[in-house]
mmCIF file of C-alpha atoms in Angstrom:
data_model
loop_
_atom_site.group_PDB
_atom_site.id
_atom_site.type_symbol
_atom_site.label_atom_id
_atom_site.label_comp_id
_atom_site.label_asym_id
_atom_site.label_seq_id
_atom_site.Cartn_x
_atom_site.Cartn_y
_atom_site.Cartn_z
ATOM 1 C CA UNK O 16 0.000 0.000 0.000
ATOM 2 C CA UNK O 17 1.580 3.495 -1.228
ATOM 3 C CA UNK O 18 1.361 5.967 1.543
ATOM 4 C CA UNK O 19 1.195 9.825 0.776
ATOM 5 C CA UNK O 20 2.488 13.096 2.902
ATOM 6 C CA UNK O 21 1.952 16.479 1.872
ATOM 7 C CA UNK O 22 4.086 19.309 4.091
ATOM 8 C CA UNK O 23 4.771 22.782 3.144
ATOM 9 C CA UNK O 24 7.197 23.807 0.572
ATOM 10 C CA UNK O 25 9.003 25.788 3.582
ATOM 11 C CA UNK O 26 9.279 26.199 6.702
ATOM 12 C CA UNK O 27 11.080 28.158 8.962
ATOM 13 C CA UNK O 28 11.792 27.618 12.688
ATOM 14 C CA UNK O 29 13.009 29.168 15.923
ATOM 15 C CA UNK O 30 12.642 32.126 17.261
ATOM 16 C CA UNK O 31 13.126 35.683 14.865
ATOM 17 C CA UNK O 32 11.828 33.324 11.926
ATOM 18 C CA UNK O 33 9.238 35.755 10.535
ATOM 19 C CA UNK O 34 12.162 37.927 9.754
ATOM 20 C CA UNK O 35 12.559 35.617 6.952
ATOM 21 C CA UNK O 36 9.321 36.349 5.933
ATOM 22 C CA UNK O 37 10.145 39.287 2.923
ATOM 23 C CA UNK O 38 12.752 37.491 1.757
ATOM 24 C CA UNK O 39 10.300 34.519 1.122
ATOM 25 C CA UNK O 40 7.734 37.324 -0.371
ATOM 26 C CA UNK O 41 10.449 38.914 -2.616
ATOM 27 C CA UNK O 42 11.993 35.295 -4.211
ATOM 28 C CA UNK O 43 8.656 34.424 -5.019
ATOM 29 C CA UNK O 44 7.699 37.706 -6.416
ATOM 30 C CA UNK O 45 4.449 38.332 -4.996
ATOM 31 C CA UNK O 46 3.198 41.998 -4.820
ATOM 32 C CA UNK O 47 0.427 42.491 -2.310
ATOM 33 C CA UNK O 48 -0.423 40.644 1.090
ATOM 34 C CA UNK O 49 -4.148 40.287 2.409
ATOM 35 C CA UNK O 50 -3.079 39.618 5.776
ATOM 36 C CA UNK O 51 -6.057 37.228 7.658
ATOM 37 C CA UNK O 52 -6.038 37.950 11.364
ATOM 38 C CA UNK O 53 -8.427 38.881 13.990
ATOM 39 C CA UNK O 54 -8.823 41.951 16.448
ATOM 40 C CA UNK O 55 -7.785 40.981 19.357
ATOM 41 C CA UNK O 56 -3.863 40.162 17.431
ATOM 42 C CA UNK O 57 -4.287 43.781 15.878
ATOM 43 C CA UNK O 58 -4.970 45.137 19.282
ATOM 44 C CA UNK O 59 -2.234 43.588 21.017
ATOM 45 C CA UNK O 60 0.739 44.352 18.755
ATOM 46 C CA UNK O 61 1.554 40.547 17.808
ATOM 47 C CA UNK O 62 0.394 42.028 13.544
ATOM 48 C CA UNK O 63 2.554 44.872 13.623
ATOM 49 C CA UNK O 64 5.836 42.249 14.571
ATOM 50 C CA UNK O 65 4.477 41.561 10.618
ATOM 51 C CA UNK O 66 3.487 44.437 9.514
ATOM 52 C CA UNK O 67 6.273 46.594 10.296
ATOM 53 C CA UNK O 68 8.788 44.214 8.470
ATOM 54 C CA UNK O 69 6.798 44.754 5.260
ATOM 55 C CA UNK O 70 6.807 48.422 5.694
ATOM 56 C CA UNK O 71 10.461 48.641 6.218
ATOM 57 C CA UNK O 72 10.999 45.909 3.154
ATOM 58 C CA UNK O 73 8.514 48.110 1.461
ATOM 59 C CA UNK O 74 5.756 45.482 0.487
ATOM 60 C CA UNK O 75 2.421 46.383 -0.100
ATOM 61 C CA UNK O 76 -0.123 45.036 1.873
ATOM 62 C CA UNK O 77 -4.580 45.224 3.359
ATOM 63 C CA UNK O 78 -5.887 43.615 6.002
ATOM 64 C CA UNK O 79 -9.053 41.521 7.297
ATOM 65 C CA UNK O 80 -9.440 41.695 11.048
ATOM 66 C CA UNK O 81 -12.462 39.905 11.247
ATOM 67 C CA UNK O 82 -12.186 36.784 12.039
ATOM 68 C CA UNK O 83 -13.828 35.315 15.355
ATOM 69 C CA UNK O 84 -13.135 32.118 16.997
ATOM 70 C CA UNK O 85 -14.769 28.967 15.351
ATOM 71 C CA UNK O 86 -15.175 31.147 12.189
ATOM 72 C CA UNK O 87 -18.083 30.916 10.426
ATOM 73 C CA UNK O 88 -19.221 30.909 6.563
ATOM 74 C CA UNK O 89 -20.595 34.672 6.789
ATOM 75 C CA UNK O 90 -16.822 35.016 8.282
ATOM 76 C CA UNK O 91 -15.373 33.689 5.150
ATOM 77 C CA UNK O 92 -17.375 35.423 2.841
ATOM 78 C CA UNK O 93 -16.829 38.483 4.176
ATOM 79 C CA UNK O 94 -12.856 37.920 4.034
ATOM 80 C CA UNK O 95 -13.408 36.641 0.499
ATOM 81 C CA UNK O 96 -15.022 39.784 -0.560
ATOM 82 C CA UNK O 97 -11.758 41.816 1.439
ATOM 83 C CA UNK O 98 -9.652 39.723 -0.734
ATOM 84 C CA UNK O 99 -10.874 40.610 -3.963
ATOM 85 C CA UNK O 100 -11.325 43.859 -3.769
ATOM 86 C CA UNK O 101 -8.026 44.231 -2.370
ATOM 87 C CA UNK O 102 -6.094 43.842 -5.198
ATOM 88 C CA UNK O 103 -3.716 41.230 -3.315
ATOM 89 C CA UNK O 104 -2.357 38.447 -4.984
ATOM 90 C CA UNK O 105 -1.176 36.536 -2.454
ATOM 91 C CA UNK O 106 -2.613 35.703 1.596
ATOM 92 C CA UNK O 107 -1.162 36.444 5.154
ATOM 93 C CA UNK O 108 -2.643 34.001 8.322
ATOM 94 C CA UNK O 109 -1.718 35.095 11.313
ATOM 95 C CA UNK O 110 -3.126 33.958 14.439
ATOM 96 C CA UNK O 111 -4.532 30.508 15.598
ATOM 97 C CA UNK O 112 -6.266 27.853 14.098
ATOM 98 C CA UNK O 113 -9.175 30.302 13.115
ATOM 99 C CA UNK O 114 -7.319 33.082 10.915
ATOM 100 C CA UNK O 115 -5.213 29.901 9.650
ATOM 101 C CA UNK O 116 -8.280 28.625 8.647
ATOM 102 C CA UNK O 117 -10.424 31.181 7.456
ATOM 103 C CA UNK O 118 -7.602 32.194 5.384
ATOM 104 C CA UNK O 119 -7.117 28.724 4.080
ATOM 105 C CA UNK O 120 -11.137 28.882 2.574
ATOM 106 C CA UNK O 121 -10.635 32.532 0.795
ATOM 107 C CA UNK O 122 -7.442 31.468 -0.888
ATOM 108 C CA UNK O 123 -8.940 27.677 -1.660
ATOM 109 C CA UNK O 124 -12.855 29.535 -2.827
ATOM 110 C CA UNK O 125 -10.877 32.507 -4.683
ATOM 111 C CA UNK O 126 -9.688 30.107 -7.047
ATOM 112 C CA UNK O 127 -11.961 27.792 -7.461
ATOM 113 C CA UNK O 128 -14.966 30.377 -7.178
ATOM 114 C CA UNK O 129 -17.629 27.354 -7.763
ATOM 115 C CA UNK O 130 -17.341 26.817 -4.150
ATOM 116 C CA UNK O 131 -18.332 30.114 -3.017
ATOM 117 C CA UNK O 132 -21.399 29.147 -0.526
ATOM 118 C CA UNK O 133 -18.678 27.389 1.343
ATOM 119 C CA UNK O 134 -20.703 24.391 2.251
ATOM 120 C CA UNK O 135 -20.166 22.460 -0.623
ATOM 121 C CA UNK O 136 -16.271 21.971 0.497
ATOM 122 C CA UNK O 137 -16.834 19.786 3.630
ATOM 123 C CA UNK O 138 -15.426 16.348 3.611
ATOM 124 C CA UNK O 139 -12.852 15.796 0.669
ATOM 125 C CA UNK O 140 -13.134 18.895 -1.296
ATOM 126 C CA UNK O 141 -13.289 18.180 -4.817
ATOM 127 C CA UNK O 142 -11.291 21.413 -5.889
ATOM 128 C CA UNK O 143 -9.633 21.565 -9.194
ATOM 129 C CA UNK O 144 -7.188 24.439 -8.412
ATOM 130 C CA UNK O 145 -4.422 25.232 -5.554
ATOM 131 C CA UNK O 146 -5.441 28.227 -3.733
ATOM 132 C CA UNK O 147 -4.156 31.341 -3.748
ATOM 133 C CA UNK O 148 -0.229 31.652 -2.094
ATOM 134 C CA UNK O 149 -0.481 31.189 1.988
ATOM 135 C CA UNK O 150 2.441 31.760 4.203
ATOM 136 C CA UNK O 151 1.730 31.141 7.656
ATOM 137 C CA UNK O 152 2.310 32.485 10.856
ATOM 138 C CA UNK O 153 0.832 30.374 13.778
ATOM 139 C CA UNK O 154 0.887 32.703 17.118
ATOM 140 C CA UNK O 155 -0.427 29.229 19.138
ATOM 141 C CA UNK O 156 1.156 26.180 19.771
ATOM 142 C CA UNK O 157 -1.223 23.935 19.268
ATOM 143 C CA UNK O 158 -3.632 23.352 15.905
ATOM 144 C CA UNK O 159 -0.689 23.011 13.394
ATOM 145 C CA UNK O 160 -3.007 24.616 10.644
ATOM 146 C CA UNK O 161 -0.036 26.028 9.070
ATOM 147 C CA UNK O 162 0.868 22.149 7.936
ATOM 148 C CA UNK O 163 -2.024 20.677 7.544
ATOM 149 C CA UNK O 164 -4.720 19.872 4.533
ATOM 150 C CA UNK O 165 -7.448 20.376 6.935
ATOM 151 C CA UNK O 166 -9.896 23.528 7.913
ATOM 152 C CA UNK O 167 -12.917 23.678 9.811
ATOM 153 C CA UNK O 168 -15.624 26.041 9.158
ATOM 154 C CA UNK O 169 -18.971 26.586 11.221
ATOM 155 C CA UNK O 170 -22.574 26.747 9.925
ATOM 156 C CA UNK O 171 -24.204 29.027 11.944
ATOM 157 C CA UNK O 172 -27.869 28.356 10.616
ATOM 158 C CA UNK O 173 -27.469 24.474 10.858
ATOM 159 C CA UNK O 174 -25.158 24.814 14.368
ATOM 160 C CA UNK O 175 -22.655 22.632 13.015
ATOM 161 C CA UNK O 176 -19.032 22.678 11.932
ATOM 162 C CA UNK O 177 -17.832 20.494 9.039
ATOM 163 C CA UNK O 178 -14.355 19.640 8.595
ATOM 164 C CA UNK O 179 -12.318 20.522 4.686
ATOM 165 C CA UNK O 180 -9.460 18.170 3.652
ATOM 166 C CA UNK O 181 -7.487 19.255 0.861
ATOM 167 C CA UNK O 182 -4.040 18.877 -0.779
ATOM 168 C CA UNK O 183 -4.960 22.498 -2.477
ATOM 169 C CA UNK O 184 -4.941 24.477 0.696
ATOM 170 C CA UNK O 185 -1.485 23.926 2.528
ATOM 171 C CA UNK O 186 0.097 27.153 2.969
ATOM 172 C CA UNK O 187 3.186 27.431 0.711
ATOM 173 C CA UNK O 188 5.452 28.579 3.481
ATOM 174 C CA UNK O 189 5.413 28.505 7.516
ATOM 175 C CA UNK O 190 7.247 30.066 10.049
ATOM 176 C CA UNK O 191 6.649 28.516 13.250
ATOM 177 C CA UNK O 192 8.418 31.580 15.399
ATOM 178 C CA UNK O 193 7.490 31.162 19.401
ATOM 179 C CA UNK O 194 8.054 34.853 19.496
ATOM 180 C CA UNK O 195 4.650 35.193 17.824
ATOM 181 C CA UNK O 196 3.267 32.754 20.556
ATOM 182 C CA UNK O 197 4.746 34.261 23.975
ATOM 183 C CA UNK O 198 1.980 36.667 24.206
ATOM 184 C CA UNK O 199 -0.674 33.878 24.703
ATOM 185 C CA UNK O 200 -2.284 34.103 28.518
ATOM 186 C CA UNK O 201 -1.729 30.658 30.346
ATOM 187 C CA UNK O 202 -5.487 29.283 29.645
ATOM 188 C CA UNK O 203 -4.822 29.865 26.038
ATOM 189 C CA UNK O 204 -1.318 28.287 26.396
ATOM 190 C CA UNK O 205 -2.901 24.880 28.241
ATOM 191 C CA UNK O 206 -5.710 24.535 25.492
ATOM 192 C CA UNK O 207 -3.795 24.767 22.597
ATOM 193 C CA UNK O 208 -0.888 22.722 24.021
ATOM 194 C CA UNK O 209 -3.733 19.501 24.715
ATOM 195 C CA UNK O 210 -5.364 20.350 21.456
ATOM 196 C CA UNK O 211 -1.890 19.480 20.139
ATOM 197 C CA UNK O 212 -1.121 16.349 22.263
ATOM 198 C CA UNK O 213 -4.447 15.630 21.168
ATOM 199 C CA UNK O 214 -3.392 15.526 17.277
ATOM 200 C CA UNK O 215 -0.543 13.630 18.410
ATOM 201 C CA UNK O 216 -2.272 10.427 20.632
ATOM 202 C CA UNK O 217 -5.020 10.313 18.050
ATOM 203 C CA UNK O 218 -2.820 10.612 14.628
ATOM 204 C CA UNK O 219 -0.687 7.625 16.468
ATOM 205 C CA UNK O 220 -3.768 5.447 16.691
ATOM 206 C CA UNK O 221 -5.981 6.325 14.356
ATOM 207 C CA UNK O 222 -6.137 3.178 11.420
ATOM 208 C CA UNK O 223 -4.012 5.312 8.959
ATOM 209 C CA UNK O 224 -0.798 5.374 11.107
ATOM 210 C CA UNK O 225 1.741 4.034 9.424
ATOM 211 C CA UNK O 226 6.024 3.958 9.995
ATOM 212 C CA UNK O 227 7.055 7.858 9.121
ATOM 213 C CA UNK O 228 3.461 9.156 11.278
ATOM 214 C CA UNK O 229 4.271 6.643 13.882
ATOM 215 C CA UNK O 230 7.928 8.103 14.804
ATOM 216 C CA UNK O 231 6.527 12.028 14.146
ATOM 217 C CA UNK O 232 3.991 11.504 17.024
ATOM 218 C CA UNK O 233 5.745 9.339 19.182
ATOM 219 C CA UNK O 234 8.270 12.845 18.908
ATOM 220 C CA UNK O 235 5.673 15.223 19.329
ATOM 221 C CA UNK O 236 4.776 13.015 22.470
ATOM 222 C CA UNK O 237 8.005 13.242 23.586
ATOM 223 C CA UNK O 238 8.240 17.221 23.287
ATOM 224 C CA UNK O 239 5.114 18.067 24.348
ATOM 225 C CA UNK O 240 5.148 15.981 27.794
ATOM 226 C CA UNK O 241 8.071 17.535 28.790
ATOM 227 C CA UNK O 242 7.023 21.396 27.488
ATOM 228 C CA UNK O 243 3.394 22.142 28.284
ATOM 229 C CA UNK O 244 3.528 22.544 31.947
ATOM 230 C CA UNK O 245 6.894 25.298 31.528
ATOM 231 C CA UNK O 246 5.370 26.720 28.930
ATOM 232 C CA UNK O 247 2.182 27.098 30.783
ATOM 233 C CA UNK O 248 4.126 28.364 33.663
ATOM 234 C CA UNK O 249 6.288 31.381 30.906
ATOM 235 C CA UNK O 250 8.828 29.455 30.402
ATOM 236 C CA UNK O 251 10.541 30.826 27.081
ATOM 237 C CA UNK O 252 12.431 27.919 26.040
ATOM 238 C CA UNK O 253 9.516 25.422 26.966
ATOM 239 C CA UNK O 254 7.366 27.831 24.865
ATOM 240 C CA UNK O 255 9.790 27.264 21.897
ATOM 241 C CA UNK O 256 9.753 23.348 22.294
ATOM 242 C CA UNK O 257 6.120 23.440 22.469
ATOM 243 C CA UNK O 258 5.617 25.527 18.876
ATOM 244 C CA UNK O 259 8.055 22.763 17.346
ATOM 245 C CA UNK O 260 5.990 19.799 19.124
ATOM 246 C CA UNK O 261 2.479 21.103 17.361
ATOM 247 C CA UNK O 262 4.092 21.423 14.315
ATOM 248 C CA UNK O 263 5.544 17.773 14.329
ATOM 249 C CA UNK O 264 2.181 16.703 15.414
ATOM 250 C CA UNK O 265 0.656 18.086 12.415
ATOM 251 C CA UNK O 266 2.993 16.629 10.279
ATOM 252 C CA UNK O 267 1.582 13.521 10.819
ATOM 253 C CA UNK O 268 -1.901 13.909 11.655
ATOM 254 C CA UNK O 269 -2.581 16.122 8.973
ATOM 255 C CA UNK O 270 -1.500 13.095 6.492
ATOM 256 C CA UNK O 271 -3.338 10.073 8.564
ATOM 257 C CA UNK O 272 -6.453 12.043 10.134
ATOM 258 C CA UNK O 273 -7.648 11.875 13.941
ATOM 259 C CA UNK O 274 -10.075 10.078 16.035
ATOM 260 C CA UNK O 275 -13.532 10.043 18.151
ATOM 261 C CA UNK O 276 -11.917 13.009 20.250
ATOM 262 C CA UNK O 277 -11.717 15.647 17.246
ATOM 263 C CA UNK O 278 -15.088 13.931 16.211
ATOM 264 C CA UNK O 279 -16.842 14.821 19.191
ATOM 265 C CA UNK O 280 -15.381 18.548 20.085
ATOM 266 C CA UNK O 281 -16.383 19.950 16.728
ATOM 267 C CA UNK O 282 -19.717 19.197 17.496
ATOM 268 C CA UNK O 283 -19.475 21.652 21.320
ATOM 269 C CA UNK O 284 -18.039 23.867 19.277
ATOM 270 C CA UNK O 285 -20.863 24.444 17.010
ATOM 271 C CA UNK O 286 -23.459 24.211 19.824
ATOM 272 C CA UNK O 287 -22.154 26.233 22.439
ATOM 273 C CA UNK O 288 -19.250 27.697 21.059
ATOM 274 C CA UNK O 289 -16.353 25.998 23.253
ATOM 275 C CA UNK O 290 -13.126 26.556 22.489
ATOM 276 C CA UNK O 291 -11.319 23.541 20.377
ATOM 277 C CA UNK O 292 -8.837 22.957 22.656
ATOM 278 C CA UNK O 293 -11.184 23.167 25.729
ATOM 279 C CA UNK O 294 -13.216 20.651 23.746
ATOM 280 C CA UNK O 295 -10.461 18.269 23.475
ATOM 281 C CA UNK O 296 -9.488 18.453 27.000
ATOM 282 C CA UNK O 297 -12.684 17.563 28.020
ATOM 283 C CA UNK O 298 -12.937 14.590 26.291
ATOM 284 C CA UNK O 299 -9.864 13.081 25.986
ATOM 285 C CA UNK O 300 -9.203 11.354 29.200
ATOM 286 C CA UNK O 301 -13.250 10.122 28.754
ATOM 287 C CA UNK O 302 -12.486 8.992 25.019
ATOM 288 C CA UNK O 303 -9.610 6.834 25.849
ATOM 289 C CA UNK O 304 -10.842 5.449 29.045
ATOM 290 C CA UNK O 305 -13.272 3.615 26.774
#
């Protein structure tokens, strides 16, 4: 049996990695950035690490703020609509697993604009085009949606959230910088950091685990045992082993899927809006007591 992985075409690690961010934008000769973000990012400073690097390099650039956690269709429309009128030809996620993946549905409906009431892209999306350029800036350590194939929007009118899978949508680059992440309050910092021992447990057990996903998550195990507590606690370096463990998770999990954990917090998610790695933390222990 022939076993596939898709990764990025680049990534970039360690901390001061988004400096290498305009050098990535000029070698691929892209002219303007839609950056995908949310508020609270914007209001806090963690953009303008971005932003200001583009000014100085000077690359043009617009922005969509609007993204809310669990992001919704009317979410992505609305960033779609940003997007083309924007006169960018290339996308910006920064922030968690919702910009990632809000951003991952304009680029992926932008070019393949038959998809455009969003919907019709749950389960294996049968897109004909890559979408428009991503590079990827994760500021938590913990959904990996900067390697993965994977997005999850939310229905609001059906309460529901339906999970994407598609080679198209991988950003092209990532830089997985814990100086984008150190800003994240402890609660944040726990939820993510089980969301992505979460990945890890379930891509190890889940029927498509095979030799390569097997040894990735067995490693993110490894790093994320010993790093979530310190970096729960502020500690830097723990921080930095903990945005390399998510990533290694997704890796694997992204090419091999996940199990009746992920299956069961989408659903609170849509209902009463809990937060995906709250979700997870719930029922994890619960899942695997079975």
């Amino acid at each position: 049996m022939a076993n596939r992985m898709i990764l990025n075409e680049t990534a970039w690690f360690g901390r001061g990695a988004v400096g290498s961010l305009t050098d990535e934008v000029k070698r691929r000769g892209y002219q303007k950035a839609l950056i995908v973000t949310d508020k609270t990012l914007v209001q806090c400073g963690v953009v303008a690490k971005v932003i200001d690097k583009m000014d100085a390099a000077g690359l043009a650039w617009a922005i969509y703020d609007g993204v809310v956690p669990n992001p919704t269709i009317t979410v992505v429309k609305e960033g779609l609509d940003v997007f083309q009128n924007s006169g960018a030809d290339y996308l910006i996620a920064i922030g968690g697993g919702s910009p990632q993946d809000t951003c991952k549905a304009i680029g992926i409906i932008s070019n393949n604009p038959e998809f455009a009431d969003v919907r019709s892209l749950e389960g294996l999306s049968p897109t004909n085009k890559p979408s428009v350029p991503i590079l990827a800036i994760p500021t938590t350590a913990g959904t990996a949606a900067e390697v993965t194939i994977n997005y999850v929007i939310t229905d609001e009118e059906k309460r529901r959230k339906f999970v994407c899978v598609d080679p198209h949508d991988i950003p092209q680059v990532a830089f997985i910088d814990a100086d984008m992440m150190d800003g994240m309050p402890p609660a944040l910092k726990a939820a993510t950091g089980v969301d992505a021992l979460t990945h890890a447990i379930e891509g190890y057990i889940t029927r498509g685990a095979w030799a390569l996903t097997d040894a990735l998550h067995i490693k993110a195990i490894e790093i994320i045992a010993g790093a979530l507590r310190g970096s729960v606690a502020g500690d830097k370096d723990a921080g930095e082993e903990m945005a390399l463990g998510q990533y290694v998770a997704g890796m694997g999990f992204s090419n091999v899927g996940l199990g009746l954990v992920h299956g069961m917090a989408h659903p609170l998610g849509a209902f009463y809006n809990t937060p995906h790695g709250v979700a997870n933390a719930i029922l994890l222990p619960a899942c695997h007591a079975l």
